[in-house]
Coordinates of C-alpha atoms in Angstrom, one line a residue:
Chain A
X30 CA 6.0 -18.2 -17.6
X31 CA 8.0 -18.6 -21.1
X32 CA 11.5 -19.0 -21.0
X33 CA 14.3 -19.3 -23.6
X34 CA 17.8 -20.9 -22.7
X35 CA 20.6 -18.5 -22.9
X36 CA 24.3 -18.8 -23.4
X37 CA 26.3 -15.6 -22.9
X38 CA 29.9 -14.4 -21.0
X39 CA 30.0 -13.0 -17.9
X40 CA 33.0 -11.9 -16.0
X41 CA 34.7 -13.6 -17.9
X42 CA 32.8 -17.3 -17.7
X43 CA 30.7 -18.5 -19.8
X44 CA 27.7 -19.1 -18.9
X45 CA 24.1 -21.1 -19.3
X46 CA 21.0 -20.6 -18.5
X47 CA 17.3 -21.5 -18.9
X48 CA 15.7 -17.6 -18.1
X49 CA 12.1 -15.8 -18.4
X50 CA 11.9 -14.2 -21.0
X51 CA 10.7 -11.1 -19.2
X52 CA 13.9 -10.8 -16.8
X53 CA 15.9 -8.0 -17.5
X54 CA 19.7 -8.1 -17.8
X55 CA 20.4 -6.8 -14.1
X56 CA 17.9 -9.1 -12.8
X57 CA 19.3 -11.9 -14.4
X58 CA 23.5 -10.9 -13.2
X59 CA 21.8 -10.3 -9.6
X60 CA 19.4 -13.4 -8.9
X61 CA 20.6 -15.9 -11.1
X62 CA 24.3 -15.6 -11.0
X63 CA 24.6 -13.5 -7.6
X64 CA 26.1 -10.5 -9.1
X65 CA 24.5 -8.1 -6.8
X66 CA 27.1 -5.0 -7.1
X67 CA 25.0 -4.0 -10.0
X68 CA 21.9 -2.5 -8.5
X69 CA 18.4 -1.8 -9.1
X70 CA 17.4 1.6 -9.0
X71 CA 14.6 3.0 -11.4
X72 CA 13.9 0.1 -13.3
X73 CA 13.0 3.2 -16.1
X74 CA 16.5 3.7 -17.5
X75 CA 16.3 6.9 -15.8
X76 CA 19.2 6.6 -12.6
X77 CA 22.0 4.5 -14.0
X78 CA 22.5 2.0 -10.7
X79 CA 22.3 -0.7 -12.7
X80 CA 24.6 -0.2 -15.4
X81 CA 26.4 -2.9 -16.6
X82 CA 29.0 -3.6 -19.5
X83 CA 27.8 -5.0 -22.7
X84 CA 30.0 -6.0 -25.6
X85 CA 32.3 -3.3 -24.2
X86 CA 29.8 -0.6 -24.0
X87 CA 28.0 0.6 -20.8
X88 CA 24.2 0.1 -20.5
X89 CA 21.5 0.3 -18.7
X90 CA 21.0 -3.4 -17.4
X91 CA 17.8 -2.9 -16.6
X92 CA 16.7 -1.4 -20.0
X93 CA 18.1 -5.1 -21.7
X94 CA 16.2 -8.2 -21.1
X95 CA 18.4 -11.2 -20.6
X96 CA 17.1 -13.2 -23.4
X97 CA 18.4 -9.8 -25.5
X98 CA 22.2 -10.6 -24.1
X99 CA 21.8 -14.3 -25.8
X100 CA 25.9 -14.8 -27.4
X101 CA 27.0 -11.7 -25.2
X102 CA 29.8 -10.7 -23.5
X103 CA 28.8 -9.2 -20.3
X104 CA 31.3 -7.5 -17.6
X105 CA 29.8 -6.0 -14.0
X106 CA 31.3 -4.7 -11.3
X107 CA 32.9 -7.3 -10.3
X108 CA 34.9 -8.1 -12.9
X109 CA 36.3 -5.5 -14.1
X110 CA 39.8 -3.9 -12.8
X111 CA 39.4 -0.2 -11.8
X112 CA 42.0 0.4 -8.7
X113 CA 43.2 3.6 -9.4
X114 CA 39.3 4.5 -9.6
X115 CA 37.9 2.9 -7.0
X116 CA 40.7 5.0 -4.7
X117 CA 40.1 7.6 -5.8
X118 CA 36.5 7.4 -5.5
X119 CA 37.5 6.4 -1.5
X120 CA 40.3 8.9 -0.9
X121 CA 38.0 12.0 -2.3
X122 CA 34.9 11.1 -0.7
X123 CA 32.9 10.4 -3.9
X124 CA 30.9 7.7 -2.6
X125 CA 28.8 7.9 0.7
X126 CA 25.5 5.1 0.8
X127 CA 27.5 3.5 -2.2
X128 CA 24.3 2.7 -4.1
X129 CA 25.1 4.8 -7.4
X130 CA 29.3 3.9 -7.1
X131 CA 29.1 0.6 -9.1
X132 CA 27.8 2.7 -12.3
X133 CA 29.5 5.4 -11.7
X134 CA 32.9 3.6 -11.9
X135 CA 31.6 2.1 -14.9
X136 CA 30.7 5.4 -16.8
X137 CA 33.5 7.1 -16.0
X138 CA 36.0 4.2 -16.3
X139 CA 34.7 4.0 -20.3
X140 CA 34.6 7.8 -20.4
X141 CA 38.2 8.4 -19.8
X142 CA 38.7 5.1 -22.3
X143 CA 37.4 6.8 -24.8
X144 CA 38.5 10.9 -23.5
X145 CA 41.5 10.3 -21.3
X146 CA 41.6 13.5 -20.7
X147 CA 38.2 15.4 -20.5
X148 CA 37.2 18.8 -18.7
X149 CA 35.4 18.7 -15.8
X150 CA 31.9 19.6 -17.9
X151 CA 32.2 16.4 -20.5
X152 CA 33.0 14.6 -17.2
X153 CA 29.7 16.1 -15.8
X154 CA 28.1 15.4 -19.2
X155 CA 29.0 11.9 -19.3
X156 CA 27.8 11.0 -15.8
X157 CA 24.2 12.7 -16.5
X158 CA 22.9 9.3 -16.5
X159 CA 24.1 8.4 -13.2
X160 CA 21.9 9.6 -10.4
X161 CA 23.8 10.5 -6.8
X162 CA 21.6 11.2 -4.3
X163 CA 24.3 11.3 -1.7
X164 CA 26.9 13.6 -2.6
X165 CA 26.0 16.7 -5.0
X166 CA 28.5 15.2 -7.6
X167 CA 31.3 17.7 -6.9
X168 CA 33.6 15.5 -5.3
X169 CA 32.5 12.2 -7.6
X170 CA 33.6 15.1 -10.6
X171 CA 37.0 15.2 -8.3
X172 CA 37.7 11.8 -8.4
X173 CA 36.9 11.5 -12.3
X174 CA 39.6 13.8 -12.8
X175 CA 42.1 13.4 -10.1
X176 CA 42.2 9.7 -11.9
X177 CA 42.6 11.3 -15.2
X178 CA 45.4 13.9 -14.1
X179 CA 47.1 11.1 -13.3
X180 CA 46.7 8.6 -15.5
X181 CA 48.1 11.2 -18.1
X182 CA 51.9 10.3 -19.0
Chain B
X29 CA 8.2 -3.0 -11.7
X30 CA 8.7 -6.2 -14.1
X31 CA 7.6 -6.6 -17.5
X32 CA 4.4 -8.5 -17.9
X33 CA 4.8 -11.9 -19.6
X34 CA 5.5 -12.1 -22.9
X35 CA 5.7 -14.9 -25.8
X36 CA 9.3 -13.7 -27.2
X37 CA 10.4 -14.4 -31.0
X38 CA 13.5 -13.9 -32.2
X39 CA 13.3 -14.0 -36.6
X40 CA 16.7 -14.1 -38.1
X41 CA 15.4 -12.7 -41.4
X42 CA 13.7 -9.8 -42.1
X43 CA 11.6 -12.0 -44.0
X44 CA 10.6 -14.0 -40.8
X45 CA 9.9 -11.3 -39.1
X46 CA 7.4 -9.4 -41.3
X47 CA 5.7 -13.1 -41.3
X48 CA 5.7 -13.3 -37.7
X49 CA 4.3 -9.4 -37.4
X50 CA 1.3 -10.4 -40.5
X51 CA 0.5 -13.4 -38.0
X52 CA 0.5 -11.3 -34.8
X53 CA 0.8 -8.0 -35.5
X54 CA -2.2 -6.3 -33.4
X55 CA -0.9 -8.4 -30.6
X56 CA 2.5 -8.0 -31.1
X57 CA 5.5 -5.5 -30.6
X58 CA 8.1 -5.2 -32.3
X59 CA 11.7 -4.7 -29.8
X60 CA 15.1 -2.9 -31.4
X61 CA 16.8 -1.5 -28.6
X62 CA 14.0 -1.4 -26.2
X63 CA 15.2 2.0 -24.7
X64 CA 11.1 3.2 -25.1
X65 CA 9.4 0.1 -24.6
X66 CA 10.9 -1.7 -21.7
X67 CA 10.5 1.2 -19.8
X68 CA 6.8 1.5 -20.7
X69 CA 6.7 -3.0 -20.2
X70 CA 8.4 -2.3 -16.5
X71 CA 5.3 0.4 -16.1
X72 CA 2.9 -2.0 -17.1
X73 CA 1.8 0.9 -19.8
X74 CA 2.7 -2.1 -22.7
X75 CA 1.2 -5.9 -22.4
X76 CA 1.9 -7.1 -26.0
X77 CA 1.5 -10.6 -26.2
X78 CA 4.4 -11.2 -28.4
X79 CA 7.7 -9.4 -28.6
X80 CA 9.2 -10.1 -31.6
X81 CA 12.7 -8.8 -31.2
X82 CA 14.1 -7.5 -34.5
X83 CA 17.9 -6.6 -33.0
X84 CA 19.5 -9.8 -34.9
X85 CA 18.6 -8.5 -38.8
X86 CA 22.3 -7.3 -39.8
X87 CA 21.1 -5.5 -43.0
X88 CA 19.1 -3.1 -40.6
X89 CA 22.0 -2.1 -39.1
X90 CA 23.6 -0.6 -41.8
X91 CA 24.5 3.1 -43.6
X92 CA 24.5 2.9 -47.4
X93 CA 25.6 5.8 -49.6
X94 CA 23.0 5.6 -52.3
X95 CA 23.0 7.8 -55.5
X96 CA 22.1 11.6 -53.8
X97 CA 20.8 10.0 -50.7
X98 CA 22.3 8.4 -47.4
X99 CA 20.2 5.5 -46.2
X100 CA 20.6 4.7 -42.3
X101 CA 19.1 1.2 -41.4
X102 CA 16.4 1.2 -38.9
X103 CA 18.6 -0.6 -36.4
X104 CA 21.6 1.8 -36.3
X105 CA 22.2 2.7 -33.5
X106 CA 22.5 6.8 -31.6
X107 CA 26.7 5.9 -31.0
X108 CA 27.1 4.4 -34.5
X109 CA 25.2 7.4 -35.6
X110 CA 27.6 9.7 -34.1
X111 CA 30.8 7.6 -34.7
X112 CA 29.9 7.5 -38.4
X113 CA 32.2 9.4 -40.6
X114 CA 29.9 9.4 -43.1
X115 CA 27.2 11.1 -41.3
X116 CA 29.3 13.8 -39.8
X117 CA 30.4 14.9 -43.4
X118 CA 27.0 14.4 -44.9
X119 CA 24.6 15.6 -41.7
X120 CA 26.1 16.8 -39.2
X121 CA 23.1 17.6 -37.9
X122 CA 22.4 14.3 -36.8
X123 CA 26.1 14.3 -35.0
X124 CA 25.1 17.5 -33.0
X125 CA 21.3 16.1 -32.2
X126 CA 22.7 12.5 -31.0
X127 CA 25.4 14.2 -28.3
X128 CA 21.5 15.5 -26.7
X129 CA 19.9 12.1 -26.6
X130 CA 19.7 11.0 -22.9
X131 CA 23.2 9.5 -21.6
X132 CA 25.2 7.1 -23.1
X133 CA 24.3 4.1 -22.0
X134 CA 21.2 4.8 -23.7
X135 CA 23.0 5.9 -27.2
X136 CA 24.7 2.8 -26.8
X137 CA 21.3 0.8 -27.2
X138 CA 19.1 3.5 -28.7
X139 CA 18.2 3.0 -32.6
X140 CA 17.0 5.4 -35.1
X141 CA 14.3 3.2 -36.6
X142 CA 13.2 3.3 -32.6
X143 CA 12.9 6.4 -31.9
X144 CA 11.1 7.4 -35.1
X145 CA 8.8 4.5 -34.8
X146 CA 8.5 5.7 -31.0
X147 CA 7.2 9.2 -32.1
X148 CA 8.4 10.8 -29.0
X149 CA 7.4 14.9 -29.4
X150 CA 10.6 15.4 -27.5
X151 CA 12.8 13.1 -29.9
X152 CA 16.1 14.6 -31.7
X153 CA 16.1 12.3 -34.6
X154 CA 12.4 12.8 -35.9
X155 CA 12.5 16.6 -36.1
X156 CA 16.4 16.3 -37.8
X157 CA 15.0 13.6 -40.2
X158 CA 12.2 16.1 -41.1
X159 CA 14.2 19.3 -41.3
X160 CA 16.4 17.1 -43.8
X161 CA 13.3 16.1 -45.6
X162 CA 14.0 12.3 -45.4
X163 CA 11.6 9.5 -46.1
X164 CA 11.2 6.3 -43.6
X165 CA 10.5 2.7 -45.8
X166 CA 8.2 1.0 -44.0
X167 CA 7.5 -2.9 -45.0
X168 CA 5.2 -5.7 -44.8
X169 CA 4.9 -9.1 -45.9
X170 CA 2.2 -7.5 -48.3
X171 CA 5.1 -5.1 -50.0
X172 CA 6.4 -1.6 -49.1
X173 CA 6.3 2.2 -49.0
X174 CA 7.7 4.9 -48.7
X175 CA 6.7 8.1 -46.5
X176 CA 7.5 11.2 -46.0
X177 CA 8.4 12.5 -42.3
X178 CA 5.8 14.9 -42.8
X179 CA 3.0 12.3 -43.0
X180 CA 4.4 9.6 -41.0
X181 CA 3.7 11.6 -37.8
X182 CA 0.6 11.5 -36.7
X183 CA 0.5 12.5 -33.2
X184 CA 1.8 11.9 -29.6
X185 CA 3.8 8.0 -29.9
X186 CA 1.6 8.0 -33.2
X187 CA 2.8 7.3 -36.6
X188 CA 1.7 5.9 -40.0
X189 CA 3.0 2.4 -39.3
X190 CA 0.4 -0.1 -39.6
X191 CA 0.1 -3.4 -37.2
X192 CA 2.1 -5.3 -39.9
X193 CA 4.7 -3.0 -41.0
X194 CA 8.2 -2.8 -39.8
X195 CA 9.8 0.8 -40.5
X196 CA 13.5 -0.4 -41.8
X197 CA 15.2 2.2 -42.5
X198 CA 15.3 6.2 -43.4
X199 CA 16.6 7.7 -46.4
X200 CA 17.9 11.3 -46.4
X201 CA 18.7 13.4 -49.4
X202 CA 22.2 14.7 -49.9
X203 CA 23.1 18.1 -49.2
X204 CA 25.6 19.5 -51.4
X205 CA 28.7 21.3 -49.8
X206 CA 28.5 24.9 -48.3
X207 CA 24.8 24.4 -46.9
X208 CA 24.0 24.9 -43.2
X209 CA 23.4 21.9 -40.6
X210 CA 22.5 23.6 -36.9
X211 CA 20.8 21.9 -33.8
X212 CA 20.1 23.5 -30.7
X213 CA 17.8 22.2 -27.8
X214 CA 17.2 23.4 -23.8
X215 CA 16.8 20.7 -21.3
X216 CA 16.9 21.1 -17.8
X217 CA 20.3 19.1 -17.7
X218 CA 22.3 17.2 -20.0
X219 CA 20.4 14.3 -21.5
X220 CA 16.9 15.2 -20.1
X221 CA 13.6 15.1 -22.3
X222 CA 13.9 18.2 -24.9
X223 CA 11.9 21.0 -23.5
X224 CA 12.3 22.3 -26.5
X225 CA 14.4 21.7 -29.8
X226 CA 15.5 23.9 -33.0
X227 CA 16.7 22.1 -36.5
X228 CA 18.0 24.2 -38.8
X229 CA 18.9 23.0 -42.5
X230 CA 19.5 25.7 -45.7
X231 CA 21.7 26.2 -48.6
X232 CA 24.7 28.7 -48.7
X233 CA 23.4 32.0 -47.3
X234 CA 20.5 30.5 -45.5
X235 CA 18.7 29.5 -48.9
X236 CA 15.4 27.7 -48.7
X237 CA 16.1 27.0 -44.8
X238 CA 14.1 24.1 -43.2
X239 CA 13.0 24.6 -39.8
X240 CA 11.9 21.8 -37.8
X241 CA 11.1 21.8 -33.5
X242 CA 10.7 19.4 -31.4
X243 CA 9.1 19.4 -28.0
X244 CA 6.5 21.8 -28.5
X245 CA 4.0 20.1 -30.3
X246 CA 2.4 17.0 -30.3
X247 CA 4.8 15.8 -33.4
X248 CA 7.9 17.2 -34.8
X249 CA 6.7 20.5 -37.0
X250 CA 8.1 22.8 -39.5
X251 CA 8.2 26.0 -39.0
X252 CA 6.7 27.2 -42.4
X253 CA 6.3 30.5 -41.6
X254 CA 9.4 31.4 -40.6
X255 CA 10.9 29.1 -43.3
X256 CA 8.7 31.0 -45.9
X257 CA 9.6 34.8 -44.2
X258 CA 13.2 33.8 -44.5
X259 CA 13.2 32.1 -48.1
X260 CA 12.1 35.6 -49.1
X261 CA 14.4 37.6 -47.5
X262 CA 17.8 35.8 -45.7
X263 CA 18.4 38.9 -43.5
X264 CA 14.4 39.1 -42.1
X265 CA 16.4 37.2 -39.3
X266 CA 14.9 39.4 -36.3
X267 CA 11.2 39.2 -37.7
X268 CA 11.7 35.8 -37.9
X269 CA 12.8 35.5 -34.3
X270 CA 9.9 37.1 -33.4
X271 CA 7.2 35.1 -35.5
X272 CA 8.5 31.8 -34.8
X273 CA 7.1 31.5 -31.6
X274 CA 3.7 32.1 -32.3
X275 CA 3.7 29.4 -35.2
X276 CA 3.7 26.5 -32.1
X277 CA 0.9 26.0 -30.1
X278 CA 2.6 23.5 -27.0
X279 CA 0.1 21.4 -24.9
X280 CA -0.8 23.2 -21.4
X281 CA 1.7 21.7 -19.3
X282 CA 2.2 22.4 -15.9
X283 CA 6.2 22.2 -15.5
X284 CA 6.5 24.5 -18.8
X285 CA 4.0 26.8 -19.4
X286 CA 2.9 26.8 -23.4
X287 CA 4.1 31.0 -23.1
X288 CA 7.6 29.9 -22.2
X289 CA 8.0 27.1 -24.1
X290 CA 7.1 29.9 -27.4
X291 CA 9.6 31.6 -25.9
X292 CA 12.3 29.2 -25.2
X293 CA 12.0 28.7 -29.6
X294 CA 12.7 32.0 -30.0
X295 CA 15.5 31.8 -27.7
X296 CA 16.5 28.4 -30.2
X297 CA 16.2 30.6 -33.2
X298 CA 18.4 33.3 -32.0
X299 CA 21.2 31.3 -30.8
X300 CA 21.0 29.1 -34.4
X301 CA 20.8 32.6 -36.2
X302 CA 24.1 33.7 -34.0
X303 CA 26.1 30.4 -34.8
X304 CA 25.4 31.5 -38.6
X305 CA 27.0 34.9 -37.8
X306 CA 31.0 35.5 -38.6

């Protein structure tokens, strides 16, 4: 098995490591450094469970190999601070197996970064790439825009 | 599933690169983004021996204004696409193809150089590049060349890139002001694989309009007929509406029927034809 040693920012740390060169990103914040919130889904790029931030831009973490985020700055999960979303998520029922939640509060937390305040279609729009299996979306839309009601000054 | 093993290179030049791709080329693949090929790795559908991973050449990644053309670097990416001010002004064509390109995490990784080397059917940017008559520079350690989107797609994810050649970037001619830039495409939901796509580009008036679709062959095609039927006469709109579907001949397919994926372009070409309306 080849491998190539790393160096790259997570969370916040820096951090080091010799890793395959095959491992994708997600694998690599999961079973190397025991960030397990983001999860494994597809593995195609298709369902958006394991979307991570990378140099301040969501993507898929299984669609980047590790080796790729060599010099990066990585944030998951974990380390990000999204209270007001993460309520609302909770109070409005947007969540119920969890699996999806992770990369849905990472979508939507850099959609109303960039839109603070977006319709409920460009909220639908932007969470395409997040699957649900659990909840039909309407609530998880709810949440989106409860937060960004008020958020709004 | 997990890639299969790989030996992976990372050139800093391009340079390097086009050494390493002469030395392993029919063995190797070449990785920008990776949002087509480490899906097809995770499926096993890939094995390349070496992955030669071109995402550190900065000159790729950039947009030059050249002398009545635009040049877009192979590794710029779908977002810096659609946050380019530059590209909105001058084809804002590509800004309304890019906003249909799966989600954003995927935009955020995705390049042009990619997808166009990908040859996806389905694929926004290689029926826009071809609708706005641009030419892809492909290059070797043995020299360069340019090609024509017409004859750079060769069939389903097959394209006139040899084993050695890297395409690096895609040059577009300018448009003058007043022209007409229109995309339209129907997916099943926001982001999904084109069923099918419409790219309309013309002068003032609809004057020699360039039609290119997507999704309903097995490359990006023009539409000459219609283009021809309309360069003759601009209001022929509804007899172009008509003819354009039976210019596509889609693979048998299940899902989406080759009869209603003729008709879903005629659909395309009325609603671009309304957008022109007042």
């Amino acid at each position: 098995m080849k491998t190539r040693r790393i160096a790259l920012t997570v969370n916040g740390e820096t951090v080091e490591r010799e890793v395959p060169v095959r491992q994708n990103l997600v694998d690599f914040l999961r079973h190397d450094l025991g960030f397990t919130g983001s999860h494994v889904g597809c593995e195609q790029g298709a369902c958006g469970a394991c979307t991570v931030v990378l140099d301040d831009q969501t993507v898929r973490g299984c669609l980047v190999l590790a080796v790729q985020a060599d010099g990066a700055t990585v944030e998951t999960i974990e380390g990000v601070q999204l209270d007001d979303l993460r309520a609302a998520f909770h109070r409005l029922n947007a969540l119920q197996c969890g699996f999806c939640t992770p990369g849905m509060l990472l979508s939507a937390r850099e959609l109303l970064r960039d839109n603070p305040n977006p319709s409920r279609q460009q909220i639908r729009d932007y969470l395409s790439g997040n699957f649900c299996r659990c909840t039909g979306y309407q609530a998880i839309v709810d949440a989106v825009e409860t937060v960004a009601l008020e958020r709004l000054p | 599933m997990k890639a299969p093993d790989f030996e992976y290179l990372r050139p800093e030049t391009l340079a390097e690169a086009l050494a390493m791709l002469a030395r392993h080329g029919e063995d190797g693949a070449i990785i920008a983004g990776g949002q087509s090929l480490l899906p097809l790795l995770h499926f096993r559908l890939a094995a390349p021996a070496y992955l030669i991973d071109i995402g550190r050449l900065e000159p790729l990644k950039q947009i030059v204004e050249g002398d009545g053309y635009i040049e877009i670097g192979a590794l710029v990416r779908h977002c810096e696409l659609a946050a380019s001010a530059l590209i909105g002004r001058e084809f804002p064509l590509l800004h309304q193809a890019v906003e249909h390109i799966a989600h954003p995490g995927v935009r955020h990784r995705g390049t042009i150089g990619g997808s166009l080397a990908m040859a996806d059917p389905a694929a926004e940017l290689g029926a826009c590049c071809l609708a706005l008559a641009g030419d892809v520079l492909l290059q070797s350690a043995a020299g360069q060349r340019w090609v024509g989107m017409a004859d750079f797609f060769a069939g389903i994810y097959e394209t006139a890139l040899a084993a050695d050649e890297i395409l690096t970037a895609v040059r577009l001619p300018r448009r003058g002001h007043g022209g007409i830039q229109i995309f339209n495409e129907v997916a099943r939901r926001r982001g999904d694989f084109a069923m099918a796509g419409l790219a309309l580009v013309s002068d003032r008036g609809l004057g020699s309009p360039r039609l290119a679709l997507l999704g309903v062959s097995d490359r990006p095609i023009l539409a000459v007929r219609a283009m021809a039927l309309l360069s003759q006469d601009p209001t022929a709109t509804e007899a172009a509406i008509a003819l354009i579907g039976d210019e596509v001949d889609p693979a048998d397919d299940p899902a989406y029927p080759p009869a209603y994926r003729r008709h879903l372009v005629g659909v395309l070409m009325r609603r671009t034809l309304a957008e022109l309306s007042p």
